[in-house]
CSV table of C-alpha atoms in Angstrom, one decimal:
chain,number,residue,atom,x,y,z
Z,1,UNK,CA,25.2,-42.0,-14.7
Z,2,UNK,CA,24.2,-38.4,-15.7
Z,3,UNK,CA,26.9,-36.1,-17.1
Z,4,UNK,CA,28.3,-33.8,-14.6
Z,5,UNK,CA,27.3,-30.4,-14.7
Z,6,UNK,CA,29.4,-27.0,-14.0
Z,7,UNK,CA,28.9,-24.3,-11.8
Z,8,UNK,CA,28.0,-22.2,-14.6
Z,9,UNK,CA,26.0,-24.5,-16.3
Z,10,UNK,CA,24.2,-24.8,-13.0
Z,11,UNK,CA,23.8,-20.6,-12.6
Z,12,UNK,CA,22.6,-20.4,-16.4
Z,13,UNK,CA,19.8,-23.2,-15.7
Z,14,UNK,CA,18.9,-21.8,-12.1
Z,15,UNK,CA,18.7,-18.2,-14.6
Z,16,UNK,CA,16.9,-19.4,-17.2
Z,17,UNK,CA,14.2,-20.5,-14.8
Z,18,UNK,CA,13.6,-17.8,-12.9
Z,19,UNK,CA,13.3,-15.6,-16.2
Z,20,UNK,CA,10.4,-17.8,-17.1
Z,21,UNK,CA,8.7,-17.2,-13.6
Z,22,UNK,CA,9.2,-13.8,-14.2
Z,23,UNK,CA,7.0,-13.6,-17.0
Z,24,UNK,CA,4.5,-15.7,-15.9
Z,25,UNK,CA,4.0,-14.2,-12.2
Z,26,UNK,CA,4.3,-10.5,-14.6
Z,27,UNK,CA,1.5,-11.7,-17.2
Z,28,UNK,CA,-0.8,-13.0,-15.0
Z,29,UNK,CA,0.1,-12.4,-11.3
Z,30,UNK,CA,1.7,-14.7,-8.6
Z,31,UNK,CA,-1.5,-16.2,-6.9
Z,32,UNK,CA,-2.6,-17.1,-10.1
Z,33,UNK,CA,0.2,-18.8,-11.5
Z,34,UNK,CA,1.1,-22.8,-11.1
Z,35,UNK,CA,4.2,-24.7,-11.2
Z,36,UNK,CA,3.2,-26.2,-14.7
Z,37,UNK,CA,2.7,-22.7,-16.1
Z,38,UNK,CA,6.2,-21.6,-15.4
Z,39,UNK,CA,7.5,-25.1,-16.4
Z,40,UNK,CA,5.5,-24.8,-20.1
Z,41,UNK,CA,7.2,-21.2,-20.4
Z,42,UNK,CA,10.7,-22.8,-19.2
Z,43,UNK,CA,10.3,-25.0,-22.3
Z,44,UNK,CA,12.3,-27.2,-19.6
Z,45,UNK,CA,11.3,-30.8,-18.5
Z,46,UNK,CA,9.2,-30.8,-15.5
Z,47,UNK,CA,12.0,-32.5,-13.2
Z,48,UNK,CA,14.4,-30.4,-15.0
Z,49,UNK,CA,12.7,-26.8,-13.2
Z,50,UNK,CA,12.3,-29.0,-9.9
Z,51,UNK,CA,15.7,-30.0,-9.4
Z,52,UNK,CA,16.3,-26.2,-9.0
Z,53,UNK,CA,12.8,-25.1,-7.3
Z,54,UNK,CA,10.3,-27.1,-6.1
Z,55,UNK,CA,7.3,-24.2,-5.2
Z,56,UNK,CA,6.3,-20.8,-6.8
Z,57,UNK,CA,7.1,-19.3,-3.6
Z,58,UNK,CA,10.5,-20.9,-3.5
Z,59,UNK,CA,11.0,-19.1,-7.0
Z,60,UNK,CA,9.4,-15.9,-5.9
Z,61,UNK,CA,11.9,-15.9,-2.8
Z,62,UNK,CA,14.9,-16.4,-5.4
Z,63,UNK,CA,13.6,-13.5,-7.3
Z,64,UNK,CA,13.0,-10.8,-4.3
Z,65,UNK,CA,17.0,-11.8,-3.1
Z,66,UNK,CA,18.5,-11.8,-6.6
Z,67,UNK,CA,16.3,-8.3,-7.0
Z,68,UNK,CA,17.2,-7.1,-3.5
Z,69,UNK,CA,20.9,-7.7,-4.0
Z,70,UNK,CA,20.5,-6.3,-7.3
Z,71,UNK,CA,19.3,-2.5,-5.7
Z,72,UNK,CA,21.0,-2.6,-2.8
Z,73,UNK,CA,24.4,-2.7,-5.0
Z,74,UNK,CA,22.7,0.0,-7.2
Z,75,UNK,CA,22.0,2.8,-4.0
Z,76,UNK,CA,26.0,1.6,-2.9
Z,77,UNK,CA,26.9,2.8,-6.2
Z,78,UNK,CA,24.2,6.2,-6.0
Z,79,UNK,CA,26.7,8.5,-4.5
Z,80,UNK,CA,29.3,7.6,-7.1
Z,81,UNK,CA,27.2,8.3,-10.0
Z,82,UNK,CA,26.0,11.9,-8.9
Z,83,UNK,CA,27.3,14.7,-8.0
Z,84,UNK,CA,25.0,14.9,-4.3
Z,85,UNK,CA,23.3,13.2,-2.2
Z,86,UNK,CA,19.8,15.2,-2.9
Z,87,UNK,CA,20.5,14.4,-6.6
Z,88,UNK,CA,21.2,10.6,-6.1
Z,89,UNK,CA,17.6,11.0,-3.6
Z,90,UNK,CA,16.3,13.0,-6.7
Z,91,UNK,CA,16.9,9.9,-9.2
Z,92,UNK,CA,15.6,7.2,-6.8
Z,93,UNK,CA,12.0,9.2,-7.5
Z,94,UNK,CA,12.5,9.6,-11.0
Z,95,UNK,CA,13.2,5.7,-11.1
Z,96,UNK,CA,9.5,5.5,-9.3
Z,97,UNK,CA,8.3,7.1,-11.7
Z,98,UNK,CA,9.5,5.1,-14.7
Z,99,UNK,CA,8.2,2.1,-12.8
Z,100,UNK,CA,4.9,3.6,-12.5
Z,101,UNK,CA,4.6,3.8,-16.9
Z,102,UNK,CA,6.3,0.5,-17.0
Z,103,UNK,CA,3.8,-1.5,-14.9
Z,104,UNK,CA,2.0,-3.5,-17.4
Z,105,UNK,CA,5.6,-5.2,-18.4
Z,106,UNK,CA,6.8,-5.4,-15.0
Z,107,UNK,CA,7.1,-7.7,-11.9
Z,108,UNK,CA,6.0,-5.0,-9.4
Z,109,UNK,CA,2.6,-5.7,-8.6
Z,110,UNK,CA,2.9,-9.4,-8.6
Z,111,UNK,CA,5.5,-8.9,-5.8
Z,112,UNK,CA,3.1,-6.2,-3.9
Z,113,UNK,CA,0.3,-8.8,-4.1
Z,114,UNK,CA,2.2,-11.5,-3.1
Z,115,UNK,CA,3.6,-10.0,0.5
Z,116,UNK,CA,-0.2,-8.7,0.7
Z,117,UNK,CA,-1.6,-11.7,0.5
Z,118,UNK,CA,0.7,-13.5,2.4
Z,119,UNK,CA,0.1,-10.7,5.1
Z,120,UNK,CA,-2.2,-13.2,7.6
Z,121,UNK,CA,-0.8,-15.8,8.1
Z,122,UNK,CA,2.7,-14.3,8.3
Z,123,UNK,CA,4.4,-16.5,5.5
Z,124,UNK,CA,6.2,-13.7,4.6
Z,125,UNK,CA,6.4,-11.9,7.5
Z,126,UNK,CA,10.9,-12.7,8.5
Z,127,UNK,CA,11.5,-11.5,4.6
Z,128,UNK,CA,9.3,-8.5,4.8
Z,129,UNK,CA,10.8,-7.1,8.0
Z,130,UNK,CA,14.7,-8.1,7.1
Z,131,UNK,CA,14.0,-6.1,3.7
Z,132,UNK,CA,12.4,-3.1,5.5
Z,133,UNK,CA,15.4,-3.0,8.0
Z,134,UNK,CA,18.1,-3.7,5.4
Z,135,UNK,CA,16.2,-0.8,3.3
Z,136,UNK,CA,16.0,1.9,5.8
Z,137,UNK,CA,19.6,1.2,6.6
Z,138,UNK,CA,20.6,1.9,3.2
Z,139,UNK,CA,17.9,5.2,2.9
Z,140,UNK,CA,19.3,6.2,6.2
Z,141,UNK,CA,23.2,5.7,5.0
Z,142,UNK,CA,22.6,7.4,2.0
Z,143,UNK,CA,20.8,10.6,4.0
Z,144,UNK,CA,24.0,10.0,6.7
Z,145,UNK,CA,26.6,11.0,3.7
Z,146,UNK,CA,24.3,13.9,2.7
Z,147,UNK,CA,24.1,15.4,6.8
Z,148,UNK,CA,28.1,14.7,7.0
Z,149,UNK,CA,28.7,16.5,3.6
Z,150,UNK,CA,27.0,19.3,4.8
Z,151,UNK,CA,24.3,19.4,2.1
Z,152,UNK,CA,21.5,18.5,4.3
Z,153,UNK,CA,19.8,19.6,7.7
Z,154,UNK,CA,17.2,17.8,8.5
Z,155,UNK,CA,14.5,18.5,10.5
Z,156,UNK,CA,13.5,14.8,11.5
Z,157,UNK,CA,15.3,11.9,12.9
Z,158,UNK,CA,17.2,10.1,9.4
Z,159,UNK,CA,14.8,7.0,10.3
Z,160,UNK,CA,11.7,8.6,10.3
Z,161,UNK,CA,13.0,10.2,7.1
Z,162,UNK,CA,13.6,7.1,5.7
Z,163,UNK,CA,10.3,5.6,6.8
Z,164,UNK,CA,8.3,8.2,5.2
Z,165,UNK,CA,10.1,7.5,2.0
Z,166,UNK,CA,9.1,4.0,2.0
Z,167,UNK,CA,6.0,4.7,3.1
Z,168,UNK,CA,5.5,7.2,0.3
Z,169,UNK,CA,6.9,4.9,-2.4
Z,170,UNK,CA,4.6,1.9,-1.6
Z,171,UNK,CA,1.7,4.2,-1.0
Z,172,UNK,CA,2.1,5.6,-4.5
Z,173,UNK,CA,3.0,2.4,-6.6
Z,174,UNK,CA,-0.3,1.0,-5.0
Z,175,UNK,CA,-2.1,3.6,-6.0
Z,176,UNK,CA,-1.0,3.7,-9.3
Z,177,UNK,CA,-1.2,-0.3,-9.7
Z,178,UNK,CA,-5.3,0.0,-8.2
Z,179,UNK,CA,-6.3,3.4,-10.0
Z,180,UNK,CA,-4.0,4.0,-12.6
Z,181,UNK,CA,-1.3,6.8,-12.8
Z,182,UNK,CA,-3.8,9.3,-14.1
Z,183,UNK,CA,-6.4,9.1,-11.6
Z,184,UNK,CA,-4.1,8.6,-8.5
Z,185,UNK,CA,-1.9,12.0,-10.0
Z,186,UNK,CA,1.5,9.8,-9.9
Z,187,UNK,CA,3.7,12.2,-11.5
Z,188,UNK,CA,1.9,15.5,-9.6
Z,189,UNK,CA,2.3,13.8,-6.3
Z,190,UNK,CA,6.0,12.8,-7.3
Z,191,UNK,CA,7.2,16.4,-8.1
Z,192,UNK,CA,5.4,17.4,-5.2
Z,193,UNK,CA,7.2,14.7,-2.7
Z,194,UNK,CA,10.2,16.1,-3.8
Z,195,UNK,CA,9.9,19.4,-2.5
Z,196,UNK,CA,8.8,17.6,1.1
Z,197,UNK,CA,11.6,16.1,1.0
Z,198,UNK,CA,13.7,18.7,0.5
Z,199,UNK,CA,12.0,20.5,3.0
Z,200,UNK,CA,12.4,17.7,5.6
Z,201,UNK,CA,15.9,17.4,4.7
Z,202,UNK,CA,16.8,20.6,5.0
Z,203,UNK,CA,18.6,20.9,1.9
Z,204,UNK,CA,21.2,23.4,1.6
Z,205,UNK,CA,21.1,25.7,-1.5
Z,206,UNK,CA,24.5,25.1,-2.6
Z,207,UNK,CA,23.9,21.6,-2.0
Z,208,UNK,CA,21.2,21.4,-5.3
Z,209,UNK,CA,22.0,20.1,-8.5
N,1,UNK,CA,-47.1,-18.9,2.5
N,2,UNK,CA,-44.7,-17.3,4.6
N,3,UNK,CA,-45.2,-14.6,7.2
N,4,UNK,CA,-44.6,-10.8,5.6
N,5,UNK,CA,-41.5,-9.4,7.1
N,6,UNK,CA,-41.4,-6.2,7.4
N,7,UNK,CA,-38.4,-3.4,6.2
N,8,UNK,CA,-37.2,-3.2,9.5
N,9,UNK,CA,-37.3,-6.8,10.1
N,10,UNK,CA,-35.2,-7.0,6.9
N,11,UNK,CA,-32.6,-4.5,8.0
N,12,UNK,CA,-32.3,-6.1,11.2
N,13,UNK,CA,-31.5,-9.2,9.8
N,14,UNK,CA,-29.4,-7.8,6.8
N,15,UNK,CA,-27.5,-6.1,9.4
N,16,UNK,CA,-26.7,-9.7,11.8
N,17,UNK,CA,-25.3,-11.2,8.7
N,18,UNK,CA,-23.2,-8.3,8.1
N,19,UNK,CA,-21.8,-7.6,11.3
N,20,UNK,CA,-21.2,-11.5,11.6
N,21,UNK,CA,-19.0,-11.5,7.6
N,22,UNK,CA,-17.0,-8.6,9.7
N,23,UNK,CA,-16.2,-10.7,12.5
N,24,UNK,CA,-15.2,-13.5,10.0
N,25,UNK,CA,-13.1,-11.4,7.7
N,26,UNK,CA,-11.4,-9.6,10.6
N,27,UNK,CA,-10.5,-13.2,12.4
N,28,UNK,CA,-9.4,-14.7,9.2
N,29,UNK,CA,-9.1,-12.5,6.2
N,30,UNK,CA,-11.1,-12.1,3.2
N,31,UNK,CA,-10.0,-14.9,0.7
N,32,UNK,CA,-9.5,-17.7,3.8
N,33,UNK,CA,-13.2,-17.0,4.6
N,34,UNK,CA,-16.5,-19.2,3.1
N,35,UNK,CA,-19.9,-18.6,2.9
N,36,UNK,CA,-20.7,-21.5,5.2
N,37,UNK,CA,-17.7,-19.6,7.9
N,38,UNK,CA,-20.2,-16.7,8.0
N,39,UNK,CA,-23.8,-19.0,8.1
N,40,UNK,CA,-22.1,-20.3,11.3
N,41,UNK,CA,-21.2,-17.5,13.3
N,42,UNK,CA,-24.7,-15.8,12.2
N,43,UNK,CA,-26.3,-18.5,13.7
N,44,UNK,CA,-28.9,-18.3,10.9
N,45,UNK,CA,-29.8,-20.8,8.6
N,46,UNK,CA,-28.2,-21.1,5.1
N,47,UNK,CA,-31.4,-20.5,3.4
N,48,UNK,CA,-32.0,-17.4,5.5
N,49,UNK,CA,-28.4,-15.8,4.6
N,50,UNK,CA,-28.8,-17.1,1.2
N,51,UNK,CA,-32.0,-14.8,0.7
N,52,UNK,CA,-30.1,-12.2,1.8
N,53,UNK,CA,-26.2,-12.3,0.1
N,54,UNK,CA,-25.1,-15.1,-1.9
N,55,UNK,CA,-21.5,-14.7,-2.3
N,56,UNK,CA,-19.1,-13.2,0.4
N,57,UNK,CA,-17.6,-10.3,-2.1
N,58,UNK,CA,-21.5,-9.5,-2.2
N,59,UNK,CA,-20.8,-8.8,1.7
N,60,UNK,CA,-18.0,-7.3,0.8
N,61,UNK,CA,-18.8,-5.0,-0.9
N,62,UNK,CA,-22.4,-4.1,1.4
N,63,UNK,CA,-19.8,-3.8,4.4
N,64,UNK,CA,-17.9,-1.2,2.3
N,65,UNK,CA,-20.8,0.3,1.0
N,66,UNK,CA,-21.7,0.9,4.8
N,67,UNK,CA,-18.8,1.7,6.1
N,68,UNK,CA,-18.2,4.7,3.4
N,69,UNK,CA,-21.1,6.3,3.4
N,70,UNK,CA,-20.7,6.4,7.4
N,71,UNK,CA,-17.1,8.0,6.9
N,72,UNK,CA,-18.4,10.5,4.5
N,73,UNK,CA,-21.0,11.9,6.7
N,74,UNK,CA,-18.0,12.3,9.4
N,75,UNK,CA,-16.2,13.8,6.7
N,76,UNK,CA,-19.2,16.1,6.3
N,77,UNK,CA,-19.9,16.9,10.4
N,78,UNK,CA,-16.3,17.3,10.5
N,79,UNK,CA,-16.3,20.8,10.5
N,80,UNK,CA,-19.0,21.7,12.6
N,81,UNK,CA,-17.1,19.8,15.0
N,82,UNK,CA,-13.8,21.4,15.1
N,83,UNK,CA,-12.6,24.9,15.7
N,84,UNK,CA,-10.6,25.0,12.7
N,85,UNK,CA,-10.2,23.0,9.9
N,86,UNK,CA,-6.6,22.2,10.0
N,87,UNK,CA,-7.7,21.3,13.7
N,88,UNK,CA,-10.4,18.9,11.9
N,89,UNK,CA,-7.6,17.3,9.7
N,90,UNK,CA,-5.4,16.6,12.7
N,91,UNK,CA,-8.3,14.5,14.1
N,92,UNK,CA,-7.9,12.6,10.9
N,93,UNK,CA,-4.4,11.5,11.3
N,94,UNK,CA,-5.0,10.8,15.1
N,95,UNK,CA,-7.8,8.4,13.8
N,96,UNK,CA,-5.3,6.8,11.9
N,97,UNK,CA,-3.2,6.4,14.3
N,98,UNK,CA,-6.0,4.7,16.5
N,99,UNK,CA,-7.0,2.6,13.5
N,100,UNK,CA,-2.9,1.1,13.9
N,101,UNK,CA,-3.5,0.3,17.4
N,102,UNK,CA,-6.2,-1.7,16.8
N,103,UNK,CA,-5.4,-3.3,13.8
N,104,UNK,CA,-6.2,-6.8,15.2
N,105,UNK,CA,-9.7,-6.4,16.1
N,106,UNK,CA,-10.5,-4.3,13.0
N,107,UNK,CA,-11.5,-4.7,9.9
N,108,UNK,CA,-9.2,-3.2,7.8
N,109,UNK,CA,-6.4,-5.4,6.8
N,110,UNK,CA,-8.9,-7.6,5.3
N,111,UNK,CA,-10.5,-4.8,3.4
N,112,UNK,CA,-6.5,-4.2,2.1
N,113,UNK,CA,-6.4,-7.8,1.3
N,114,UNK,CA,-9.8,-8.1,-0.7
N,115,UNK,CA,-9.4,-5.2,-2.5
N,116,UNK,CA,-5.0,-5.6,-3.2
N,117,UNK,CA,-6.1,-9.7,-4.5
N,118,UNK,CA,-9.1,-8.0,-7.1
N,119,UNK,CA,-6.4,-5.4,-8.8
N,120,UNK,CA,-5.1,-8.2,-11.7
N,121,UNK,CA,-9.0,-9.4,-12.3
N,122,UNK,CA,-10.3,-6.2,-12.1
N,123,UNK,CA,-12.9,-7.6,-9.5
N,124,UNK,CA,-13.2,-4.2,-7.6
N,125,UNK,CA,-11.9,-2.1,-10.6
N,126,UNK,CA,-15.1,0.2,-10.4
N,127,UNK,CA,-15.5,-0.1,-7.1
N,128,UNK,CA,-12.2,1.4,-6.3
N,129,UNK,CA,-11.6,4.0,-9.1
N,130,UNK,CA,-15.2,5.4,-7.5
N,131,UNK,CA,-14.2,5.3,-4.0
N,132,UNK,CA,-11.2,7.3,-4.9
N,133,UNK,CA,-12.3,10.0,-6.4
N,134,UNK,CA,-15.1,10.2,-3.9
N,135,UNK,CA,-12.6,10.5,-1.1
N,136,UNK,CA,-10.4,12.6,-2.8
N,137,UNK,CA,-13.3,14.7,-3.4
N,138,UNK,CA,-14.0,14.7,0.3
N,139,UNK,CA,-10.9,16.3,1.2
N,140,UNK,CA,-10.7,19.1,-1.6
N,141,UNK,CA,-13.8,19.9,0.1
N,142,UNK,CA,-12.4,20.3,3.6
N,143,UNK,CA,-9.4,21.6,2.2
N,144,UNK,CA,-11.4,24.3,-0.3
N,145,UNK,CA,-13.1,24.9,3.2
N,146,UNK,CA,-10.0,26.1,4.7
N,147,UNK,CA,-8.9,28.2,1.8
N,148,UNK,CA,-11.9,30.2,1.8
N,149,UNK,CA,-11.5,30.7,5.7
N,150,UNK,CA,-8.2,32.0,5.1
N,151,UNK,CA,-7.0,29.1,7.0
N,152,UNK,CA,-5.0,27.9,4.6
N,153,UNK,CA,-2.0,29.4,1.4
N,154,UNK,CA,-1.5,26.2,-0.1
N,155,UNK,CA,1.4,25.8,-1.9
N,156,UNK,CA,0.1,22.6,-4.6
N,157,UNK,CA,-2.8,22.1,-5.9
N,158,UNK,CA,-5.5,20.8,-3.5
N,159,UNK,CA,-6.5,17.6,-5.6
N,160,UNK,CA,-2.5,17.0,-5.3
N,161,UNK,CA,-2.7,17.8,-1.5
N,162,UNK,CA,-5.5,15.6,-1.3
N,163,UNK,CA,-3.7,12.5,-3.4
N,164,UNK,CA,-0.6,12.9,-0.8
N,165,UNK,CA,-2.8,12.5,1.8
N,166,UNK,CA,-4.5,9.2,0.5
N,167,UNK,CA,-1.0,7.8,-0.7
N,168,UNK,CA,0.2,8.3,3.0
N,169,UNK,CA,-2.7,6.8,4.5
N,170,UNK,CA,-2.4,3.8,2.6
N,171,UNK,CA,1.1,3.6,2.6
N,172,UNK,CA,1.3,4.0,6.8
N,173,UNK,CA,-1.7,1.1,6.6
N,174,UNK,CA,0.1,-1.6,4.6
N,175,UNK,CA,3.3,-1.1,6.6
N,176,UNK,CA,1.6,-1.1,9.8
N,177,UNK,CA,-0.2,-4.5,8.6
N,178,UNK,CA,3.0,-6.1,7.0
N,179,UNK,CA,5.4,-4.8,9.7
N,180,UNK,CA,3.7,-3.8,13.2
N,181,UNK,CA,3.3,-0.3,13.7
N,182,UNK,CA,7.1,-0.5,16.0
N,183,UNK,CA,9.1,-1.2,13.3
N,184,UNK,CA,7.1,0.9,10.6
N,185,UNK,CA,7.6,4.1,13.2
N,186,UNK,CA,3.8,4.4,12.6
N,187,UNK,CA,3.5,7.2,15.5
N,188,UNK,CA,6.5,9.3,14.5
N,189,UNK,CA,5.7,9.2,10.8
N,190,UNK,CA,2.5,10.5,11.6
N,191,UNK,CA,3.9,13.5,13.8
N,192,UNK,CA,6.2,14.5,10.9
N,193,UNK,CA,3.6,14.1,8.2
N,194,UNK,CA,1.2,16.6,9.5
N,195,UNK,CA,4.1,19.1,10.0
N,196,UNK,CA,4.4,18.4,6.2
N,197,UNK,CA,0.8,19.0,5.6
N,198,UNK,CA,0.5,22.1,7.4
N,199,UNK,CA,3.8,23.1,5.2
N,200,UNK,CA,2.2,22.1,2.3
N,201,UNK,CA,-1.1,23.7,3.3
N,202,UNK,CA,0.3,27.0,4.3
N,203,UNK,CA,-1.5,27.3,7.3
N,204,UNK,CA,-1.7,30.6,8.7
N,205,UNK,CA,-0.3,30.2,12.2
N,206,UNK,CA,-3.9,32.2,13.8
N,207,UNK,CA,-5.6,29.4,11.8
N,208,UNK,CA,-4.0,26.5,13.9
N,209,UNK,CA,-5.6,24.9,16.8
């Protein structure tokens, strides 16, 4: 009879896991990586890791919703943290940015390559749209308490706002993953964004940090 | 001894094995497709595509090759062809707005795919640093074009201007792909980007179409 295990215990395991997988699918990308890799870097037993996951795609999933849940709670807490809306906006770029420098030691591009290549034949394809939906709605939210606050007037639907802002973001993370941050101008483009944005937002003067 | 073929015999021949790889890749992606997928839908023999490509990212990279240098001489008759060359760069969004619609019978996604899987190996490293800065090139040309018409005040630098403009591109692409142009408000994004562009640009309201 095996010893019963706690919830904790359980969570701490389940953890521990998914910290290895991270840094294999960061060191050497997700297509690339195997089951046995991210068991040798558990320094688990093999039916140990599958008791809790039994795919890297299983694991990946884990990952994106533990992420997910992880930024979602991070733009609730935005408007808290700063004193506007255009200066919560403001650090949501600056954060792109520190991504960008921090690519070599982080999970980004494994994730961009996985929903790429799982593009066809549409393994991904439920995830991908409920995380573009639940994303806009939070973009959207956040521009929503900047319009009702009177710091903003835009000048295009919220959504289509909050589209461009995604579309932006991927655009230049996979740019910068491809080219490099030097050739694709990362920061330039950045500091330049930011003024379309403000632009498109119609941000009131006394609105500005 | 075999019969002489002559250059046009060859570039007949080069070009049925090519066009067949595009109808390959565009029905089933890049990494999902064989050499022997391609031998079958040319119709040839093996030995006869053999003599010709003998990997598919050799195809690959011929069908890029191809397709490039076609795009930069309508980047080049461009101007002749439009009134104005803010009216030129309109045409170019409206292209990629037809590209969207057409996503399933085209070629692109796989192109996204193939290149997006190289980035960790490096596969298309050159490939792509050189097609960037040929592009962006491209455009600072069309854009310097506009400047010196008095078309255009912009207010970043062009090779900036020029990087936004890829980075939205690509960006409007992958979502389209991932998400289907409804949910990625493909059409509306595209409306509000060039009123960005022509902000950004400074175009001198005699300059417009």
């Amino acid at each position: 009879m095996s010893p019963k295990i706690t919830d904790a215990q359980r969570d701490h395991k389940r953890k521990e896991i998914l910290e290895a997988a991270m840094r294999v699918f960061t060191r050497q990308g997700y297509q690339a990586t195997t089951m046995k890799d991210i068991v040798d870097e558990s320094g688990l037993s093999r039916g140990g890791v599958y008791l809790y996951f039994t795919s890297t795609k299983e694991m990946l999933i884990a990952i994106i919703e533990d992420m997910d849940r992880e930024s979602y709670d991070q733009l609730d807490e935005l408007l808290t943290q700063y004193p506007s809306v255009w200066s919560a906006l403001n650090a949501l770029f600056d954060q792109a940015e520190l991504d960008i420098k921090n690519f070599e030691t982080c999970l980004i591009p494994a994730l961009y390559e996985a929903l790429m290549f799982g593009w066809r034949n549409k393994t991904y394809e439920d995830l991908n749209n409920a995380r573009y939906d639940k994303s806009i709605a939070k973009i959207v939210d956040l521009l929503q308490a900047g319009v009702e606050r009177g710091e903003f007037r835009p000048l295009q639907p919220l959504e289509t706002i909050a589209s461009m802002i995604a579309t932006f973001n991927d655009g230049l993370m996979i740019h910068a993953m491809q080219l490099g941050p030097e050739r694709s101008r990362s920061a330039e483009q950045i500091k330049a964004y930011k003024q379309v944005f403000k632009n498109l937002l119609g941000v009131q003067e006394e609105g500005t940090e």
